[in-house]
Each structure stands twice: as C-alpha cells, then as structure tokens.
CSV table of C-alpha atoms and ligand atoms in Angstrom, one decimal:
chain,number,residue,atom,x,y,z
A,1,MET,CA,0.1,0.0,-0.2
A,2,HIS,CA,1.4,3.4,-1.1
A,3,HIS,CA,0.2,6.0,1.7
A,4,PRO,CA,0.1,8.5,2.4
A,5,SER,CA,-2.3,9.5,-0.6
A,6,PHE,CA,-3.8,5.9,-1.5
A,7,VAL,CA,-4.8,7.4,-5.1
A,8,PHE,CA,-5.7,4.9,-7.6
A,9,ASP,CA,-6.0,6.8,-11.0
A,10,LEU,CA,-7.1,3.7,-13.4
A,11,PRO,CA,-9.6,4.8,-15.6
A,12,ILE,CA,-12.1,2.5,-14.9
A,13,LYS,CA,-15.9,2.2,-15.9
A,14,SER,CA,-18.0,-0.4,-15.2
A,15,HIS,CA,-21.7,-2.0,-13.9
A,16,PHE,CA,-20.4,-3.2,-10.1
A,17,GLN,CA,-22.7,-4.2,-7.4
A,18,THR,CA,-21.6,-4.7,-3.6
A,19,GLN,CA,-23.6,-5.1,-0.6
A,20,TRP,CA,-21.3,-4.8,2.9
A,21,GLN,CA,-22.1,-4.5,7.0
A,22,ALA,CA,-20.5,-2.9,9.1
A,23,PRO,CA,-20.4,-2.3,12.8
A,24,SER,CA,-20.5,0.5,15.4
A,25,ASN,CA,-18.1,0.3,18.4
A,26,ILE,CA,-17.3,2.1,21.7
A,27,ALA,CA,-14.0,3.9,22.2
A,28,LEU,CA,-12.4,3.1,25.8
A,29,VAL,CA,-9.8,6.0,24.8
A,30,LYS,CA,-11.9,8.7,23.2
A,31,TYR,CA,-11.1,10.6,19.7
A,32,TRP,CA,-11.7,14.1,20.8
A,33,GLY,CA,-10.1,16.9,18.7
A,34,LYS,CA,-8.9,16.6,14.9
A,35,HIS,CA,-6.6,19.2,12.9
A,36,GLY,CA,-6.2,19.2,9.4
A,37,GLN,CA,-8.3,16.7,7.0
A,38,GLN,CA,-10.0,14.3,9.9
A,39,LEU,CA,-7.1,13.9,11.7
A,40,PRO,CA,-6.9,13.1,14.9
A,41,LYS,CA,-5.5,15.3,18.0
A,42,ASN,CA,-5.0,12.1,20.0
A,43,PRO,CA,-4.5,8.4,19.2
A,44,SER,CA,-7.9,6.1,20.4
A,45,ILE,CA,-9.3,2.6,20.7
A,46,SER,CA,-12.0,0.9,20.4
A,47,PHE,CA,-14.1,-2.1,20.8
A,48,THR,CA,-15.4,-3.6,17.6
A,49,LEU,CA,-19.4,-4.0,18.1
A,50,SER,CA,-21.6,-6.8,16.8
A,51,HIS,CA,-24.8,-5.9,16.7
A,52,CYS,CA,-25.4,-2.3,16.1
A,53,LEU,CA,-24.7,-2.3,12.2
A,54,THR,CA,-25.4,-1.0,8.9
A,55,THR,CA,-25.8,-2.7,5.9
A,56,THR,CA,-25.3,-1.0,2.7
A,57,SER,CA,-25.3,-2.0,-1.4
A,58,VAL,CA,-24.5,-0.1,-3.7
A,59,HIS,CA,-24.9,0.2,-7.3
A,60,PHE,CA,-21.8,1.6,-9.5
A,61,SER,CA,-22.6,2.8,-12.9
A,62,PRO,CA,-21.4,4.8,-15.7
A,63,ARG,CA,-21.7,8.2,-16.4
A,64,LYS,CA,-20.2,11.0,-18.1
A,65,ASP,CA,-17.1,12.7,-16.3
A,66,GLY,CA,-18.8,15.1,-13.3
A,67,SER,CA,-18.7,15.9,-9.7
A,68,PRO,CA,-20.2,12.8,-7.5
A,69,HIS,CA,-23.7,11.7,-8.1
A,70,PHE,CA,-25.2,9.2,-6.6
A,71,ASP,CA,-29.3,8.6,-5.3
A,72,PHE,CA,-29.6,6.8,-2.0
A,73,LYS,CA,-32.0,5.4,0.2
A,74,PHE,CA,-32.4,4.1,4.2
A,75,ASP,CA,-35.1,1.9,4.7
A,76,GLN,CA,-36.1,1.5,1.0
A,77,LYS,CA,-36.9,5.3,1.2
A,78,LYS,CA,-36.0,8.4,0.0
A,79,GLN,CA,-33.9,10.7,2.4
A,80,PRO,CA,-32.9,13.6,1.1
A,81,ASP,CA,-31.9,14.8,4.7
A,82,PHE,CA,-28.6,12.2,4.5
A,83,HIS,CA,-27.3,14.1,1.3
A,84,PRO,CA,-25.0,16.7,2.1
A,85,LYS,CA,-23.5,14.1,4.5
A,86,ILE,CA,-23.0,11.8,1.5
A,87,GLN,CA,-21.8,14.6,-0.6
A,88,GLN,CA,-19.4,15.6,1.6
A,89,PHE,CA,-17.6,12.5,1.9
A,90,LEU,CA,-18.4,11.5,-2.0
A,91,GLU,CA,-16.2,14.7,-2.3
A,92,ARG,CA,-13.7,14.1,-0.1
A,93,ILE,CA,-12.5,10.8,-0.8
A,94,GLN,CA,-12.7,11.7,-5.2
A,95,PRO,CA,-9.4,12.4,-5.0
A,96,TYR,CA,-7.9,9.0,-3.4
A,97,PHE,CA,-11.0,7.2,-6.0
A,98,PRO,CA,-10.7,9.4,-9.1
A,99,ALA,CA,-13.2,6.7,-10.8
A,100,LEU,CA,-16.2,7.8,-8.7
A,101,ALA,CA,-16.2,10.9,-10.7
A,102,GLN,CA,-17.2,7.7,-13.9
A,103,HIS,CA,-19.9,6.6,-12.3
A,104,HIS,CA,-23.3,7.0,-10.6
A,105,LEU,CA,-23.9,5.3,-6.7
A,106,SER,CA,-27.6,4.0,-5.9
A,107,ILE,CA,-27.1,3.7,-2.2
A,108,SER,CA,-29.2,1.6,-0.1
A,109,SER,CA,-29.0,1.8,3.2
A,110,ARG,CA,-30.5,0.1,6.3
A,111,ASN,CA,-29.1,-0.2,10.5
A,112,SER,CA,-30.2,-3.0,12.2
A,113,PHE,CA,-30.6,-0.6,15.4
A,114,PRO,CA,-33.0,2.0,16.2
A,115,HIS,CA,-32.9,5.4,13.8
A,116,SER,CA,-32.6,8.5,15.7
A,117,SER,CA,-32.3,6.0,19.4
A,118,GLY,CA,-29.6,8.7,20.0
A,119,ILE,CA,-26.7,5.8,18.8
A,120,ALA,CA,-24.5,7.0,16.8
A,121,SER,CA,-24.5,5.5,12.9
A,122,SER,CA,-22.0,7.6,11.7
A,123,ALA,CA,-19.7,5.6,12.4
A,124,SER,CA,-21.1,2.0,10.7
A,125,ALA,CA,-22.8,3.9,8.5
A,126,MET,CA,-19.3,5.6,6.6
A,127,ALA,CA,-18.0,2.2,7.1
A,128,ALA,CA,-20.1,0.4,5.4
A,129,LEU,CA,-20.2,3.1,2.4
A,130,ALA,CA,-16.5,3.0,2.4
A,131,LEU,CA,-15.8,-1.0,1.9
A,132,CYS,CA,-18.2,-1.0,-0.9
A,133,ILE,CA,-16.2,1.9,-3.0
A,134,VAL,CA,-13.0,-0.2,-1.8
A,135,ASP,CA,-14.6,-3.4,-3.3
A,136,PHE,CA,-14.9,-1.7,-6.4
A,137,GLU,CA,-11.4,-0.2,-6.6
A,138,LYS,CA,-10.6,-3.8,-5.8
A,139,GLN,CA,-11.5,-5.2,-8.9
A,140,HIS,CA,-9.3,-3.5,-10.4
A,141,HIS,CA,-6.4,-4.3,-8.1
A,142,PRO,CA,-5.5,-8.0,-8.3
A,143,ASN,CA,-2.7,-7.4,-5.6
A,144,TRP,CA,-3.6,-5.6,-3.6
A,145,THR,CA,-4.2,-7.8,0.1
A,146,GLU,CA,-7.0,-8.2,2.3
A,147,GLU,CA,-5.5,-6.1,4.9
A,148,ASP,CA,-4.4,-3.5,2.3
A,149,ALA,CA,-8.3,-3.5,1.4
A,150,GLN,CA,-9.2,-2.7,5.3
A,151,GLN,CA,-6.5,-0.4,5.3
A,152,LYS,CA,-7.6,1.7,2.6
A,153,ALA,CA,-11.8,0.9,4.3
A,154,SER,CA,-10.1,2.8,7.3
A,155,PHE,CA,-8.7,5.9,5.7
A,156,LEU,CA,-11.5,6.8,3.4
A,157,ALA,CA,-14.3,6.0,6.2
A,158,ARG,CA,-12.1,8.5,8.3
A,159,LEU,CA,-12.5,11.3,5.5
A,160,GLY,CA,-16.7,10.6,5.9
A,161,SER,CA,-16.7,10.4,10.4
A,162,GLY,CA,-13.0,10.0,12.3
A,163,SER,CA,-14.1,7.4,14.2
A,164,ALA,CA,-15.9,5.2,11.6
A,165,ALA,CA,-11.9,4.6,10.6
A,166,ARG,CA,-12.7,1.8,13.8
A,167,SER,CA,-15.5,0.2,12.6
A,168,ILE,CA,-13.4,-2.2,9.8
A,169,VAL,CA,-12.1,-4.8,11.7
A,170,GLY,CA,-12.2,-6.5,14.9
A,171,PRO,CA,-11.9,-7.1,18.4
A,172,MET,CA,-10.4,-3.7,19.3
A,173,MET,CA,-9.0,-1.4,16.3
A,174,VAL,CA,-6.2,1.9,17.3
A,175,TRP,CA,-6.2,5.1,15.2
A,176,GLY,CA,-4.1,7.7,15.9
A,177,THR,CA,-0.4,7.2,16.4
A,178,SER,CA,0.7,5.7,19.7
A,179,LYS,CA,3.9,4.9,21.2
A,180,ALA,CA,2.1,1.7,22.9
A,181,PHE,CA,0.9,0.6,18.9
A,182,PRO,CA,3.6,0.0,16.5
A,183,GLY,CA,2.3,0.9,13.0
A,184,SER,CA,-1.2,2.6,14.3
A,185,ASN,CA,-0.6,5.9,12.7
A,186,ASP,CA,-3.1,9.0,11.8
A,187,LEU,CA,-4.5,7.7,8.4
A,188,TYR,CA,-6.3,4.7,9.0
A,189,ALA,CA,-6.6,2.5,12.0
A,190,VAL,CA,-5.3,-1.1,12.3
A,191,ALA,CA,-6.0,-4.1,14.5
A,192,PRO,CA,-3.3,-4.8,16.7
A,193,GLN,CA,-2.7,-8.2,17.1
A,194,PRO,CA,-1.2,-8.7,20.5
A,195,LYS,CA,-3.1,-11.6,22.8
A,196,TRP,CA,-4.9,-10.1,24.2
A,197,HIS,CA,-6.7,-11.7,27.3
A,198,PRO,CA,-9.1,-14.1,26.8
A,199,ILE,CA,-11.4,-12.3,29.5
A,200,PHE,CA,-12.2,-9.4,26.6
A,201,ASN,CA,-13.3,-11.9,24.3
A,202,ASN,CA,-17.1,-11.6,23.9
A,203,TYR,CA,-16.7,-8.3,26.1
A,204,GLN,CA,-20.7,-7.2,27.1
A,205,ASP,CA,-21.5,-3.3,26.2
A,206,THR,CA,-25.1,-3.1,27.5
A,207,ILE,CA,-26.4,0.6,25.6
A,208,LEU,CA,-28.6,2.5,27.8
A,209,LEU,CA,-31.1,4.5,25.5
A,210,VAL,CA,-30.9,7.8,28.4
A,211,ASP,CA,-32.3,10.0,26.1
A,212,LYS,CA,-32.8,9.6,22.6
A,213,ASP,CA,-33.0,12.9,21.1
A,214,ALA,CA,-30.6,14.2,18.3
A,215,LYS,CA,-27.3,15.5,19.2
A,216,LYS,CA,-26.4,18.7,20.9
A,217,VAL,CA,-23.5,19.6,19.3
A,218,SER,CA,-22.2,18.6,15.9
A,219,SER,CA,-19.8,16.4,16.0
A,220,THR,CA,-17.4,19.1,13.7
A,221,ALA,CA,-18.2,21.7,16.4
A,222,GLY,CA,-17.6,19.3,19.4
A,223,HIS,CA,-14.0,18.6,17.8
A,224,GLY,CA,-13.7,22.3,17.5
A,225,LEU,CA,-14.0,23.1,21.0
A,226,MET,CA,-10.5,21.7,21.4
A,227,GLU,CA,-9.1,24.2,19.4
A,228,GLY,CA,-8.2,26.4,22.0
A,229,HIS,CA,-9.1,24.9,24.9
A,230,PRO,CA,-7.3,25.7,28.3
A,231,PHE,CA,-6.9,21.7,29.4
A,232,ALA,CA,-6.5,20.3,25.9
A,233,GLU,CA,-2.3,20.0,25.6
A,234,GLN,CA,-3.0,17.8,28.9
A,235,ARG,CA,-6.0,15.8,27.7
A,236,PHE,CA,-4.2,14.9,25.2
A,237,ALA,CA,-1.6,14.4,27.3
A,238,GLN,CA,-3.4,11.9,29.3
A,239,ALA,CA,-4.8,10.1,26.2
A,240,HIS,CA,-1.4,8.6,25.2
A,241,ARG,CA,-0.8,7.5,28.9
A,242,ASN,CA,-4.2,5.9,28.8
A,243,MET,CA,-2.9,4.3,26.1
A,244,GLU,CA,-0.5,2.4,27.3
A,245,LEU,CA,-2.3,1.6,30.6
A,246,LEU,CA,-5.1,-0.2,28.3
A,247,LYS,CA,-2.9,-2.0,26.0
A,248,GLN,CA,-1.2,-3.9,29.6
A,249,ALA,CA,-4.4,-4.4,31.2
A,250,LEU,CA,-6.2,-5.4,28.1
A,251,THR,CA,-3.3,-8.3,27.6
A,252,ALA,CA,-3.1,-9.2,31.0
A,253,GLY,CA,-6.4,-9.3,32.1
A,254,ASP,CA,-6.1,-6.4,34.6
A,255,LEU,CA,-9.8,-5.1,35.0
A,256,ALA,CA,-9.2,-2.8,38.1
A,257,THR,CA,-6.9,-1.0,35.4
A,258,PHE,CA,-9.3,-1.4,32.5
A,259,ILE,CA,-12.6,0.0,34.4
A,260,ALA,CA,-10.1,2.8,35.9
A,261,CYS,CA,-9.0,4.0,32.8
A,262,THR,CA,-12.7,3.2,30.7
A,263,GLU,CA,-14.3,5.4,33.2
A,264,ALA,CA,-12.0,7.9,33.4
A,265,GLU,CA,-11.5,8.5,29.5
A,266,ALA,CA,-15.9,9.2,29.3
A,267,LEU,CA,-15.4,11.2,32.4
A,268,SER,CA,-12.8,13.1,30.7
A,269,LEU,CA,-14.5,13.4,27.3
A,270,HIS,CA,-17.1,15.3,29.5
A,271,ALA,CA,-15.1,17.0,31.4
A,272,MET,CA,-13.6,18.9,28.1
A,273,MET,CA,-17.3,20.0,27.1
A,274,MET,CA,-18.4,21.4,30.1
A,275,THR,CA,-15.1,23.0,30.2
A,276,SER,CA,-14.2,23.9,26.9
A,277,ASP,CA,-16.2,27.5,25.6
A,278,PRO,CA,-19.1,27.6,24.4
A,279,SER,CA,-19.9,24.3,27.5
A,280,PHE,CA,-21.7,21.7,27.1
A,281,LEU,CA,-23.9,19.3,29.4
A,282,LEU,CA,-24.7,16.6,27.8
A,283,MET,CA,-25.3,14.3,30.4
A,284,LYS,CA,-29.0,13.7,32.0
A,285,PRO,CA,-29.6,13.6,35.4
A,286,ASN,CA,-30.4,10.4,34.7
A,287,THR,CA,-26.8,9.2,33.1
A,288,LEU,CA,-25.3,10.3,36.4
A,289,ALA,CA,-27.7,8.6,38.1
A,290,ILE,CA,-26.8,5.2,36.5
A,291,LEU,CA,-22.9,6.1,36.5
A,292,GLN,CA,-23.1,6.7,40.1
A,293,LYS,CA,-25.4,3.1,40.5
A,294,VAL,CA,-22.5,1.1,38.5
A,295,ARG,CA,-19.7,2.1,40.5
A,296,ASP,CA,-22.0,1.4,43.6
A,297,PHE,CA,-23.1,-2.1,42.5
A,298,ARG,CA,-19.4,-2.8,41.5
A,299,THR,CA,-17.9,-2.0,44.9
A,300,ALA,CA,-21.2,-4.5,46.9
A,301,SER,CA,-20.9,-7.1,44.5
A,302,GLY,CA,-17.5,-7.2,42.9
A,303,THR,CA,-18.9,-7.7,39.8
A,304,PRO,CA,-16.5,-6.5,37.3
A,305,LEU,CA,-19.1,-3.7,35.4
A,306,CYS,CA,-18.0,-0.6,34.4
A,307,PHE,CA,-19.8,2.1,31.8
A,308,THR,CA,-18.3,4.6,29.3
A,309,LEU,CA,-20.2,7.5,27.4
A,310,ASP,CA,-20.3,9.3,24.3
A,311,ALA,CA,-20.9,13.0,23.3
A,312,GLY,CA,-24.1,12.2,24.3
A,313,ALA,CA,-26.9,11.0,27.4
A,314,ASN,CA,-26.4,7.1,26.6
A,315,VAL,CA,-24.5,5.4,29.0
A,316,HIS,CA,-22.3,2.0,27.7
A,317,ILE,CA,-21.9,-0.2,30.2
A,318,LEU,CA,-19.1,-2.5,30.0
A,319,TYR,CA,-18.3,-6.8,32.0
A,320,PRO,CA,-16.8,-9.9,30.9
A,321,GLU,CA,-19.3,-12.5,29.2
A,322,GLN,CA,-18.8,-14.6,32.6
A,323,ASP,CA,-20.7,-12.1,34.6
A,324,ARG,CA,-23.5,-12.0,32.0
A,325,ILE,CA,-25.8,-13.2,34.7
A,326,PRO,CA,-26.2,-10.5,37.6
A,327,ALA,CA,-25.0,-7.9,35.4
A,328,MET,CA,-28.2,-7.7,33.1
A,329,GLU,CA,-30.4,-9.0,36.5
A,330,PHE,CA,-29.0,-5.2,37.9
A,331,ILE,CA,-29.5,-3.5,34.7
A,332,LYS,CA,-32.7,-5.0,34.0
A,333,TYR,CA,-33.8,-4.2,37.9
A,334,GLU,CA,-32.1,-1.3,38.2
A,335,PHE,CA,-32.1,1.3,34.6
A,336,THR,CA,-35.4,0.0,33.1
A,337,ASP,CA,-37.3,2.8,34.4
A,338,PHE,CA,-34.1,5.1,33.6
A,339,CYS,CA,-34.3,4.9,29.8
A,340,HIS,CA,-36.4,5.6,26.8
A,341,LYS,CA,-39.5,3.4,26.9
A,342,GLY,CA,-37.3,0.8,28.7
A,343,ALA,CA,-35.1,0.2,25.5
A,344,PHE,CA,-32.0,-0.8,25.9
A,345,ILE,CA,-29.3,-2.7,23.5
A,346,THR,CA,-27.7,-5.5,24.4
A,347,ASP,CA,-24.3,-5.8,22.1
A,348,GLN,CA,-20.5,-7.7,22.4
A,349,VAL,CA,-17.5,-7.5,20.6
A,350,GLY,CA,-17.5,-8.4,17.5
A,351,GLU,CA,-15.3,-9.8,14.5
A,352,GLY,CA,-15.7,-6.8,12.2
A,353,ALA,CA,-17.3,-5.9,8.9
A,354,LYS,CA,-18.5,-9.1,6.7
A,355,LYS,CA,-19.9,-8.4,2.7
A,356,VAL,CA,-23.0,-9.7,2.3
A,357,ILE,CA,-23.4,-12.4,-0.3
A,358,ASP,CA,-27.6,-12.3,-1.4
B,1,LIG,O1,-16.0,10.6,14.7
B,1,LIG,P1,-17.0,11.5,15.1
B,1,LIG,O2,-16.5,12.8,14.2
B,1,LIG,O3,-18.3,11.5,15.2
B,1,LIG,O4,-16.7,11.6,16.8
B,1,LIG,C1,-16.8,10.4,17.4
B,1,LIG,C2,-16.0,11.5,19.2
B,1,LIG,C3,-16.7,10.1,20.3
B,1,LIG,O5,-17.3,9.4,19.8
B,1,LIG,C4,-17.0,10.9,21.4
B,1,LIG,C5,-15.4,9.8,20.7
B,1,LIG,C6,-14.9,8.5,19.7
B,1,LIG,O6,-13.4,8.0,19.9
B,1,LIG,O7,-15.6,7.4,19.1
C-alpha cells in the first residue's frame, strides 16, 4: 500500500454491485479534537461491536465525468436529509479514487438498531459505504491483500467520520499514532494483534438509551471545542498515557486498570465539553444516576461492570461475558425506568465488517 495518498487513478468504467455490513464501535480511549483533513489530535482505541450494524449496498454505473453523483435510500425510502453528509464524503474521497467521477452510485442503507435512538450511526454507516467503494476498487487491484483493502477502507471511512476509521475489523482497533501500538498512525486505524487476554473475548456492552434526542453538538463543532481549550494539551497527554495503560490491562486481563482507565476516559470527554467555550452539558440527571449506581453495585457485589459514554447522554455498560447473568439482572432491575421506553441494546465485541452475499 502506497500511503499517504492512497490514490488510485486507473481509468475504470464499469457496472458493479456490492453489499457490506459494518459494525458500530465504542471507544475506550476517546478521540476528541481533530486537525487537517480529519486527523486526530490524540490516539484512540475501541471495541468493535457486533449487533449494532449498518448494511449498505451500492450499484455503480458508468456516467459522463463530473462531480460525485448518487441517489440514496434509507430503509427503502428516499432520505434527502442524509444527502449533504454523503455528498461531502464522496467529494472528500474522490481525490483518492478518481473513478468516482465517472460513476453514478445508487446507495441503499439500513441499520440493525433503531434509527434516531441516540446511538451514533455515522461510524457504521461511513464504514459500510467505504467498504463498498473499496470493493469496487479492489476488482481492479488484483494484487491487494485483505489488509491493503482494510487499510484503504479505514482511510476512506475516516474522511466521512473519524470514528468510522475504527469500524472495519475486530475485536479492537487503534487509530492515531500511539507509542503503545507499533504501526498505529493517523491516516487509518489498525487492528493490533497482541494476545488480548481471553477475559475480553465477547466482552459485553449493554447500551442504555437514556435520551433519544438528536445530538446537541455536532461532531465537527465538538472536536472544534478542543481548539484553544485551556486543558487541551493535558487531555491529549492523558489519552497517550491511557493508551499505554489500557494495552497492558487488555493483554494482562487487569480488570481494575481497565475499569479505571475506561471510566476516566468517559469522564474526561465530558469534562472537556463542560469546560469548553461554549460549554455543553450532555449528561442528563439519569445519566449521572446510572454512573453512580454502576460504581455502587461494583463495590458492593464485586462484579466488574464499568461505564463509558459517547458525546451524549446514553450509557454503555461494559462487563465480561462470564458476568452476564448478575450484570443483566442488575441492569434490568435498576435501569429499565431510566431508559427511554425501557429500552436498552445488548451488544458485544465482534469480528468486524463483512461482505453480504445475497
Ligand atoms: O467520529 P466523530 O467525529 O463523530 O467523533 C466521535 C467522537 C467520540 O464518539 C465522542 C469518541 C470516539 O472516539 O468515538
């Protein structure tokens, strides 16, 4: 693979149809702050999920040269609301795949999780679309290895949504240069393969839907808050340290360190938003009540549950598969009333995106 440009400019013009399913991911060390063309200010690491998925099919058909051209359906219905985001994505990736200019893309997408549930779908959506585009490109690149294709897909997905770079393979992905992970870089995410401790196999993620409203701060505006933020440099240094600590915890099966780091990262992300200008309070009272109850239950029962958060009010509760019964009993008993329509989503660490063969 010839990065950094990843440019592929063979003049291809053909019909091609493909379909890919890409998972969402949940960051343990959070990406918050970007520069240049979607480059992260700090490294991040995430669990690849397995049930929260976007499935996207694309039909490429030749057309006269021009700017990116597409039609889009979500759940089999036309969805013009999504057009600007897709248009921007295709424009950004066109320099890295100029043949896009000679094709019309007919895109059709669906999510396995409820739309507008407050669960971010940009990671799985951008990854699934990027994988379809790379699959097309791959037909004309017979020498590409599976890894080359994954790198390019991650590289393109990043240009749609930073965290989408980490929605390609499992069980964990690292994006952004980190001393702890040789080969990690800012352009695309990698799936390091040290011997992760088996306690993290099928690690569980129960997502509590505390608030289903649309995000109060867009992702780009959110990352922008780190520019000139009084604590920015300390925050980026902290993320680097937590990458090292988490790597040790994930390979040694050190749950105490895993829990301490994961929760500290979630709280730092929200602390950054609370102390930026303008500032954002994205937790709801129920979010905070859940965080406290998770800690109390852990102390009282010894069950190694911990929480993490995205840039919103919903809570992800993480725990080993072997603790599923007490954890789910606790979650159902304590949190059903806190969640919108009593809803939560049970997910777990997964293996990554797949091509869907009809
Ligand atoms: O991918 P974006 O630009 O939506 O940013 C996502 C940022 C967080 O979800 C808050 C953290 C992360 O690393 O996923």
